[in-house]
XYZ file of C-alpha atoms in Angstrom:
586
model
C 19.887 21.973 16.416
C 18.167 21.608 13.084
C 14.670 20.325 12.253
C 13.110 17.223 13.823
C 13.010 15.099 10.651
C 16.748 14.471 10.516
C 18.646 14.396 13.767
C 21.470 16.909 13.324
C 23.432 18.522 16.040
C 26.279 20.965 16.131
C 29.246 20.442 18.379
C 28.895 21.382 22.034
C 30.315 24.644 23.438
C 33.234 22.954 25.194
C 34.755 21.728 21.933
C 37.765 23.043 20.121
C 37.060 26.030 17.870
C 38.180 24.073 14.841
C 35.403 21.509 15.386
C 32.599 24.054 15.973
C 31.616 24.263 12.313
C 31.110 20.517 11.759
C 27.522 19.343 11.243
C 26.864 15.575 11.467
C 24.035 14.292 9.269
C 22.717 10.721 9.508
C 21.390 9.217 6.255
C 18.787 6.585 5.432
C 21.396 4.200 3.965
C 23.434 4.013 7.199
C 26.316 6.383 6.490
C 27.016 9.653 8.353
C 28.066 12.838 6.530
C 30.288 15.439 8.220
C 29.536 18.818 6.656
C 31.626 21.949 7.162
C 29.332 24.950 7.602
C 32.233 27.402 7.208
C 33.536 25.948 3.935
C 30.067 25.007 2.716
C 31.151 21.566 1.563
C 31.248 17.927 2.621
C 34.312 17.281 4.756
C 34.178 13.494 5.267
C 31.911 10.459 5.322
C 31.622 7.799 8.046
C 30.909 4.350 6.587
C 30.813 0.777 7.845
C 29.060 1.376 11.164
C 25.389 0.820 10.358
C 23.507 -1.427 7.957
C 20.238 0.510 8.129
C 18.798 4.000 8.557
C 20.561 6.282 11.074
C 17.975 7.642 13.541
C 20.040 9.938 15.798
C 23.540 11.485 15.944
C 25.032 13.079 19.092
C 28.389 14.815 19.625
C 30.378 14.035 22.770
C 32.040 16.777 24.826
C 35.366 15.524 23.532
C 36.485 17.119 20.298
C 36.417 14.135 17.948
C 33.927 11.675 19.426
C 30.482 11.044 17.903
C 27.688 8.606 18.831
C 24.998 7.288 16.455
C 22.100 4.830 16.629
C 20.189 3.045 13.891
C 17.355 0.722 12.898
C 19.910 -2.117 12.946
C 19.598 -2.141 16.831
C 23.224 -0.980 17.349
C 24.943 2.068 18.868
C 28.272 3.147 17.318
C 31.032 5.305 18.814
C 32.993 7.085 16.046
C 36.396 8.729 15.843
C 35.725 11.629 13.477
C 39.426 12.316 12.815
C 40.174 8.836 11.513
C 36.564 8.321 10.257
C 36.569 4.839 11.807
C 34.427 2.965 14.340
C 35.848 3.078 17.879
C 33.229 0.805 19.408
C 29.937 -0.817 18.375
C 27.439 -2.619 20.615
C 23.831 -3.801 20.568
C 21.611 -1.190 22.151
C 18.165 -2.815 22.063
C 16.123 -5.743 20.755
C 14.404 -3.397 18.300
C 15.580 -0.232 16.519
C 17.299 2.451 18.628
C 15.689 5.816 17.827
C 17.244 8.405 20.156
C 20.433 9.188 22.123
C 21.495 11.720 24.772
C 24.855 12.195 26.531
C 24.983 13.048 30.245
C 26.323 16.482 31.337
C 29.618 14.993 32.565
C 30.057 12.900 29.396
C 30.424 9.570 31.222
C 26.897 8.209 30.631
C 24.727 7.747 27.552
C 20.937 7.520 27.353
C 19.541 5.375 24.526
C 15.910 4.688 23.679
C 13.857 2.572 21.349
C 10.691 2.112 23.354
C 12.394 1.336 26.651
C 15.086 3.740 27.887
C 18.549 2.539 28.964
C 21.366 4.413 30.701
C 24.800 3.151 29.616
C 28.199 3.477 31.269
C 30.426 4.631 28.399
C 33.589 3.111 29.887
C 32.296 -0.442 30.312
C 29.450 -0.230 27.713
C 27.133 -1.884 30.239
C 23.580 -0.905 31.239
C 23.589 1.209 34.417
C 19.801 1.719 34.736
C 16.592 0.594 32.993
C 13.442 2.750 32.547
C 10.027 1.618 31.295
C 9.886 4.204 28.491
C 6.910 4.670 26.135
C 4.481 2.521 24.164
C 5.833 3.931 20.866
C 9.288 4.871 19.575
C 11.008 7.647 21.567
C 11.711 10.760 19.466
C 13.393 13.097 21.995
C 15.697 12.647 25.012
C 17.376 15.430 27.021
C 18.698 16.092 30.525
C 16.818 18.805 32.451
C 19.257 19.248 35.360
C 23.050 19.300 35.683
C 23.203 19.024 39.484
C 21.112 17.009 41.954
C 18.449 18.882 43.939
C 19.583 17.223 47.169
C 23.058 18.693 47.689
C 23.724 16.949 51.033
C 24.923 13.720 49.372
C 28.124 13.581 47.285
C 27.463 13.837 43.536
C 28.758 11.000 41.324
C 27.897 12.747 38.046
C 24.572 11.029 37.327
C 22.586 10.111 40.486
C 19.852 12.621 41.327
C 19.542 14.061 37.804
C 16.273 14.404 35.870
C 15.801 13.818 32.143
C 12.872 14.281 29.737
C 11.563 11.968 26.984
C 8.908 12.268 24.279
C 7.591 9.673 21.811
C 5.743 9.635 18.502
C 1.910 9.511 18.711
C 2.217 10.222 22.462
C 0.774 13.452 23.908
C 2.628 13.039 27.221
C 6.242 14.111 27.814
C 7.673 12.064 30.691
C 10.267 13.154 33.278
C 12.504 10.466 34.829
C 14.637 10.538 37.967
C 17.952 8.657 38.209
C 18.126 7.060 41.659
C 21.001 5.411 43.463
C 19.054 2.134 43.657
C 17.403 0.192 40.822
C 13.899 0.024 42.357
C 12.032 2.874 40.669
C 11.727 2.518 36.873
C 8.644 4.675 36.190
C 8.325 8.366 35.331
C 8.086 10.815 38.250
C 6.004 13.409 36.363
C 4.611 14.180 32.922
C 3.649 17.196 30.806
C 0.525 16.979 28.606
C 0.201 18.686 25.200
C -2.528 18.894 22.529
C -0.850 16.758 19.866
C 2.257 14.679 19.147
C 5.420 16.699 20.010
C 7.619 17.389 16.970
C 10.226 19.728 18.513
C 11.302 20.145 22.151
C 13.674 22.673 23.730
C 14.330 23.508 27.384
C 16.435 25.612 29.729
C 18.596 23.455 31.996
C 18.100 23.998 35.713
C 21.483 24.700 37.365
C 20.303 25.804 40.845
C 17.898 24.021 43.183
C 15.186 26.737 43.172
C 15.473 27.477 39.437
C 12.485 26.183 37.464
C 12.892 24.259 34.201
C 11.379 26.078 31.214
C 10.107 23.819 28.453
C 9.005 24.760 24.889
C 7.132 22.020 23.003
C 6.046 22.407 19.359
C 3.218 20.036 18.415
C 2.160 18.583 15.092
C -0.931 20.828 15.059
C 1.347 23.906 14.834
C 0.908 25.160 18.422
C 3.673 25.978 20.908
C 3.226 25.033 24.573
C 5.365 26.619 27.320
C 5.869 24.947 30.693
C 7.630 26.252 33.818
C 8.095 23.886 36.749
C 10.502 23.257 39.608
C 11.551 19.581 39.547
C 11.167 18.473 43.164
C 10.149 14.827 43.157
C 7.047 12.839 42.294
C 3.921 14.432 40.779
C 0.907 12.230 40.071
C -1.179 14.502 37.806
C 0.055 15.430 34.296
C 1.048 19.114 34.201
C -0.665 21.394 31.694
C 1.027 24.251 29.867
C 1.388 27.715 31.438
C 1.061 29.384 28.055
C 0.037 28.391 24.522
C 1.275 30.385 21.522
C -0.356 30.324 18.085
C 0.271 32.347 14.928
C -2.454 33.418 12.477
C -2.885 35.672 9.443
C -4.753 39.002 9.885
C -7.472 38.123 7.374
C -7.828 41.600 5.897
C -7.267 41.428 2.148
C -10.353 39.928 0.569
C -10.401 36.960 2.951
C -12.014 37.944 6.257
C -11.250 34.675 8.094
C -7.812 34.461 9.732
C -5.856 31.329 8.861
C -3.483 29.541 11.268
C 0.225 29.590 10.480
C 2.035 26.461 11.737
C 4.970 26.895 14.125
C 7.772 24.581 12.964
C 10.306 24.923 15.814
C 11.150 27.036 18.852
C 14.315 27.555 20.911
C 15.156 29.526 24.030
C 17.675 32.351 23.722
C 20.657 32.632 26.065
C 18.796 35.021 28.402
C 16.120 32.292 28.975
C 13.414 34.973 28.678
C 12.953 35.252 24.908
C 12.202 32.655 22.236
C 13.258 32.134 18.631
C 10.179 31.040 16.659
C 10.369 29.321 13.274
C 7.057 29.408 11.391
C 5.503 29.450 7.925
C 6.686 27.267 5.072
C 9.361 24.589 5.466
C 10.962 25.672 2.168
C 11.162 29.335 3.193
C 10.666 29.588 6.974
C 10.492 32.847 8.922
C 12.622 33.119 12.096
C 11.529 35.690 14.664
C 12.644 36.558 18.187
C 9.720 36.907 20.626
C 9.914 38.077 24.257
C 7.780 35.967 26.609
C 4.807 37.125 28.628
C 3.637 34.034 30.495
C 0.987 35.858 32.545
C -1.533 35.227 29.758
C -2.543 31.585 29.264
C -3.062 31.962 25.505
C -1.231 34.201 23.028
C -2.116 34.526 19.337
C 0.452 36.374 17.249
C -0.912 37.979 14.082
C 1.582 37.805 11.201
C 0.941 38.588 7.541
C 3.143 35.968 5.937
C 1.878 36.735 2.407
C 3.907 39.967 2.335
C 7.024 38.193 3.600
C 6.818 35.068 1.513
C 7.264 35.296 -2.230
C 6.534 31.593 -2.623
C 3.188 30.827 -4.217
C 1.529 27.481 -4.656
C -0.405 26.889 -7.863
C -4.100 26.272 -7.364
C -5.130 22.775 -8.369
C -7.487 22.353 -11.339
C -11.005 21.807 -10.092
C -12.865 21.202 -13.350
C -11.792 19.156 -16.351
C -13.750 19.808 -19.524
C -14.111 16.979 -22.033
C -13.604 18.103 -25.652
C -16.690 18.115 -27.847
C -15.953 15.936 -30.893
C -18.350 15.937 -33.818
C -19.383 12.427 -34.855
C -18.905 13.235 -38.562
C -15.288 14.390 -38.246
C -12.260 12.097 -38.005
C -9.297 13.506 -36.081
C -5.900 12.047 -36.937
C -3.391 10.965 -34.321
C 0.374 11.531 -34.923
C 2.470 8.496 -35.680
C 0.440 6.841 -38.471
C 2.393 4.420 -40.728
C 3.348 6.172 -43.985
C 3.296 9.601 -42.374
C 6.727 10.995 -43.142
C 6.398 14.742 -42.471
C 6.150 16.466 -39.092
C 2.566 16.950 -37.951
C 1.408 20.526 -37.502
C -2.308 19.943 -37.309
C -3.110 22.556 -34.613
C -1.340 25.363 -36.471
C -2.901 24.344 -39.782
C -6.290 24.148 -38.125
C -5.969 27.701 -36.784
C -4.885 29.027 -40.176
C -7.819 27.297 -41.849
C -10.245 28.857 -39.369
C -8.819 32.342 -39.876
C -8.777 32.236 -43.695
C -12.203 32.797 -45.195
C -13.184 31.126 -48.431
C -13.930 33.376 -51.330
C -17.363 33.039 -52.921
C -17.388 30.501 -55.724
C -14.493 28.392 -54.369
C -15.170 24.799 -53.453
C -13.950 23.334 -50.175
C -11.046 20.884 -50.399
C -11.850 17.257 -49.718
C -10.172 15.335 -46.884
C -8.261 13.244 -49.457
C -6.782 16.392 -51.022
C -5.807 17.734 -47.595
C -4.100 14.454 -46.723
C -2.295 14.603 -50.040
C -1.032 18.083 -49.137
C 0.220 16.636 -45.836
C 2.076 13.901 -47.805
C 0.033 11.074 -46.229
C -0.767 8.007 -48.342
C -4.547 7.658 -48.029
C -4.618 3.984 -49.024
C -2.186 3.085 -46.221
C -4.043 5.128 -43.628
C -7.429 3.510 -44.201
C -7.274 0.645 -41.746
C -10.079 -1.919 -41.340
C -11.060 -0.459 -38.008
C -11.235 3.073 -39.378
C -8.939 6.043 -38.689
C -7.376 6.249 -35.202
C -9.015 9.007 -33.206
C -7.984 11.220 -30.330
C -11.086 10.357 -28.314
C -9.579 6.912 -27.610
C -10.521 4.847 -24.594
C -7.318 5.659 -22.680
C -7.858 9.438 -22.984
C -11.551 9.107 -22.113
C -10.767 6.891 -19.126
C -8.283 9.408 -17.649
C -10.711 12.287 -18.235
C -13.536 10.321 -16.636
C -11.429 9.495 -13.574
C -10.241 13.099 -13.129
C -13.689 14.662 -13.571
C -15.527 11.731 -11.904
C -17.933 11.653 -14.846
C -20.130 8.541 -14.590
C -21.243 8.754 -18.233
C -17.680 8.621 -19.616
C -16.663 5.878 -17.177
C -19.679 3.740 -18.089
C -18.879 4.141 -21.780
C -15.304 2.935 -21.274
C -15.630 0.328 -18.513
C -18.649 -1.497 -19.972
C -16.698 -2.722 -23.008
C -16.465 -6.506 -23.384
C -13.575 -6.869 -25.838
C -10.425 -8.207 -24.171
C -7.972 -6.546 -26.587
C -9.565 -3.113 -26.083
C -9.314 -3.520 -22.294
C -5.635 -4.546 -22.499
C -4.684 -1.738 -24.909
C -6.497 0.880 -22.830
C -4.774 -0.200 -19.583
C -1.384 -0.319 -21.333
C -1.747 3.209 -22.773
C -3.108 4.936 -19.668
C -0.650 7.050 -17.600
C 0.740 5.578 -14.353
C -0.778 8.258 -12.086
C -4.266 7.087 -13.088
C -3.738 3.451 -12.008
C -4.711 3.895 -8.325
C -7.846 6.021 -9.102
C -8.860 3.343 -11.625
C -8.490 0.610 -8.975
C -10.654 2.634 -6.544
C -13.317 3.046 -9.238
C -13.237 -0.685 -10.074
C -13.560 -1.534 -6.357
C -16.711 0.636 -6.144
C -18.223 -1.054 -9.173
C -17.344 -4.566 -7.962
C -19.714 -3.998 -5.042
C -22.616 -3.452 -7.440
C -24.671 -5.982 -9.389
C -22.987 -9.238 -10.553
C -23.187 -8.274 -14.253
C -21.023 -5.179 -13.809
C -18.709 -7.117 -11.438
C -17.971 -9.700 -14.140
C -16.949 -6.865 -16.494
C -14.800 -5.153 -13.841
C -12.812 -8.359 -13.189
C -11.411 -8.151 -16.748
C -10.150 -4.644 -16.072
C -8.665 -5.718 -12.713
C -6.818 -8.587 -14.362
C -5.303 -6.292 -16.996
C -4.277 -3.648 -14.414
C -2.547 -6.200 -12.162
C -0.730 -7.925 -15.038
C 0.410 -4.777 -16.877
C 1.143 -2.453 -13.911
C 2.369 -4.990 -11.311
C 5.883 -3.494 -11.218
C 4.533 0.012 -10.491
C 2.091 -1.209 -7.834
C 4.816 -3.190 -6.038
C 6.824 0.034 -5.540
C 4.020 1.804 -3.636
C 4.680 1.768 0.142
C 1.020 2.306 1.127
C -0.504 -0.162 -1.322
C -2.161 -2.428 1.283
C -4.228 0.333 3.002
C -5.179 1.782 -0.385
C -6.424 -1.569 -1.683
C -7.811 -2.837 1.646
C -11.426 -2.738 0.465
C -10.529 -4.691 -2.687
C -8.692 -7.354 -0.662
C -11.720 -7.816 1.642
C -14.047 -7.998 -1.350
C -11.943 -10.656 -3.059
C -11.592 -12.686 0.164
C -15.343 -12.722 0.770
C -15.971 -13.831 -2.823
C -13.325 -16.555 -2.650
C -14.759 -17.872 0.642
C -18.204 -18.363 -0.930
C -16.640 -19.980 -4.027
C -16.048 -23.334 -2.270
C -19.670 -23.565 -1.103
C -20.914 -22.594 -4.571
C -18.725 -25.226 -6.231
C -20.101 -27.921 -3.878
C -23.673 -26.833 -4.646
C -22.847 -26.809 -8.364
C -21.532 -30.403 -8.112
C -24.661 -31.668 -6.371
C -26.975 -29.882 -8.807
C -24.954 -31.294 -11.729
C -25.467 -34.877 -10.447
C -29.210 -34.280 -9.991
C -29.618 -32.729 -13.433
C -27.721 -35.574 -15.169
C -29.810 -38.198 -13.359
C -33.055 -36.491 -14.348
C -31.862 -36.210 -17.959
C -30.819 -39.893 -18.010
C -34.221 -41.065 -16.660
C -36.008 -39.004 -19.315
C -33.940 -40.556 -22.121
C -34.755 -44.073 -20.803
C -38.496 -43.275 -20.808
C -38.375 -41.924 -24.378
C -36.917 -45.200 -25.870
C -39.715 -47.280 -27.666
C -40.415 -50.704 -26.087
C -39.208 -53.800 -27.983
C -41.738 -56.635 -28.531
C -40.477 -59.509 -26.356
C -42.922 -62.268 -27.548
C -41.166 -65.355 -28.992
C -41.527 -66.032 -32.706
C -40.837 -69.788 -32.350
C -41.523 -72.075 -29.363
C -40.249 -75.710 -29.298
C -41.956 -78.169 -26.950
C -40.389 -81.604 -26.132
C -42.888 -84.510 -25.725
C -40.917 -86.735 -23.326
C -38.366 -85.324 -20.950
C -37.286 -88.814 -19.743
C -35.847 -89.929 -23.113
C -33.787 -86.762 -23.266
C -31.312 -87.796 -20.541
C -30.909 -91.553 -21.549
C -31.052 -91.710 -25.323
C -28.816 -88.933 -26.545
C -27.884 -90.833 -29.697
C -31.511 -91.404 -30.717
C -32.285 -87.706 -30.689
C -30.385 -87.143 -33.895
C -32.576 -89.709 -35.690
C -35.783 -88.294 -34.290
C -34.881 -84.834 -35.461
C -34.671 -85.871 -39.119
C -36.615 -84.215 -41.892
C -39.189 -87.043 -41.789
C -40.503 -86.051 -38.329
C -41.552 -82.621 -39.607
C -44.764 -82.161 -41.454
C -44.907 -80.642 -44.865
C -46.963 -77.756 -43.529
C -44.301 -76.969 -40.970
C -41.648 -77.048 -43.705
C -43.644 -74.549 -45.698
C -44.069 -72.427 -42.610
C -40.345 -72.653 -41.946
C -39.581 -71.572 -45.508
C -42.025 -68.696 -45.316
C -40.716 -67.561 -41.895
C -37.042 -68.100 -42.688
C -36.378 -64.434 -43.005
C -38.105 -63.719 -39.693
C -36.048 -66.435 -38.012
C -32.765 -65.004 -39.201
C -33.750 -61.558 -37.907
C -34.824 -63.046 -34.582
C -31.579 -64.961 -34.218
C -29.558 -61.907 -34.982
C -31.472 -60.050 -32.282
C -31.074 -62.830 -29.715
C -27.428 -63.434 -30.642
C -27.936 -67.173 -31.422
C -25.876 -68.959 -34.031
C -27.362 -71.291 -36.676
C -27.236 -74.655 -34.878
C -27.939 -78.090 -36.306
C -31.300 -79.553 -35.294
C -29.582 -82.314 -33.335
C -27.455 -79.799 -31.434
C -30.587 -77.808 -30.649
C -32.126 -80.815 -28.971
C -28.919 -81.545 -27.072
C -28.877 -78.025 -25.714
C -32.464 -78.341 -24.617
């Protein structure tokens, strides 16, 4: 067997010699590759069986039969000679993650979270088992014969099998009964971390114990030895734990742990093959077992064996010191026709010393020597410089320099923000989002500035962010922050509406108070002597209202106040009525 990440398995011992070199490899796209280890090349490809990632591949005892399971919930039986599907059926309601074929080849164990035992002839479920809370990662039979030899053996009843799951520190052992009553595990083995690789020696005789080697994610190897004889309530702990560490001699006095990647029992069942070190260049070593000691630490100097070295990451990033008087040109200026060799020229200038009496060349003369048109280069905003916002922003994020970040992020100009976000490298997008999230939690003034940066990042780098698989956990804090702000927005808008009504009413009342009062006293009052004659003698009124009934003084008054009357009538909206009509109206 190969590593635990991809389920690969060589053909079983009982196969034809011709088929012994074939390695079946399941892929993430749903196809299965058959690789010849002797020829060192791809022999054939099995397509059309699965629509999703292949989780497990198992060879049958027959020479050309292969079983596979996938995330598409189906189990497929392949004919490897014709490269076609022999049979396909639904294995579970969720993805099927692991398979195991019974010793006689007539039954098949499949597991997603629950474990099912299938009859390969009828493709029907023979037994159900409760399984694990998470996806099962390993399934294997621990016995080939039943412990109770008095009853006739049908090939499956009375056998034990082992299962392990991801994020589960218990390996469960299950017993296949003749009835369907018992569905729970009969015993379990406990380990320190999630099991990544499991190997065991199959018990062939009743008194022979099962030896189990479990490699955990923390790099330790646990060895168990137990006779399977029925139900055991307590989880069994390991008889021996094996770890590997460096000696810690050369310069570094503290020994460092070396992770064990895999372990397998040899044919004598007494010695182990250990795989440890680096996954790119692993070391395989045969170790004889001494299980009398509960804990064994093997000291191995892997530095002498491994030639692979990892480069140390840069811890400090120094920002270049740029003099405020100097202007540094950036390549790619319009009108710049020759290739730029500014660093080389700069070094030559530094090395060459000026002779006494010579004057230093001006910048214009130097640009002329570089064949750059000075008039074209002088832009309204000044010369482009290397200490641009994008470069400063990346340096500030890498060195976590608050001064540089404040200088860049506190800018208010929209076009500078957009250009900076567009020019920054993609690897700096996530660190920038983390920095903006921190600053959003500060005072409201800085938050209003950070929102502009957030808007530019999401609009310009949306395609990159959508490709990240772990985007939601990385931006969880930002999501919560935005949700809390949006929730309070509705209440704030309601409060704003009420305050707006109050403020407008107060302003309106003030404007009414400020208007000067208009004098409402009448300029002219007409009094009628007899109200009785008014109703009966309508025709006589016209005669009474002639010019003779008015005194001369009143006429003079009328002439003198004519202008006032016209103004008053215009104010009151009255039209110039005849005197007789006036009396009629009254």
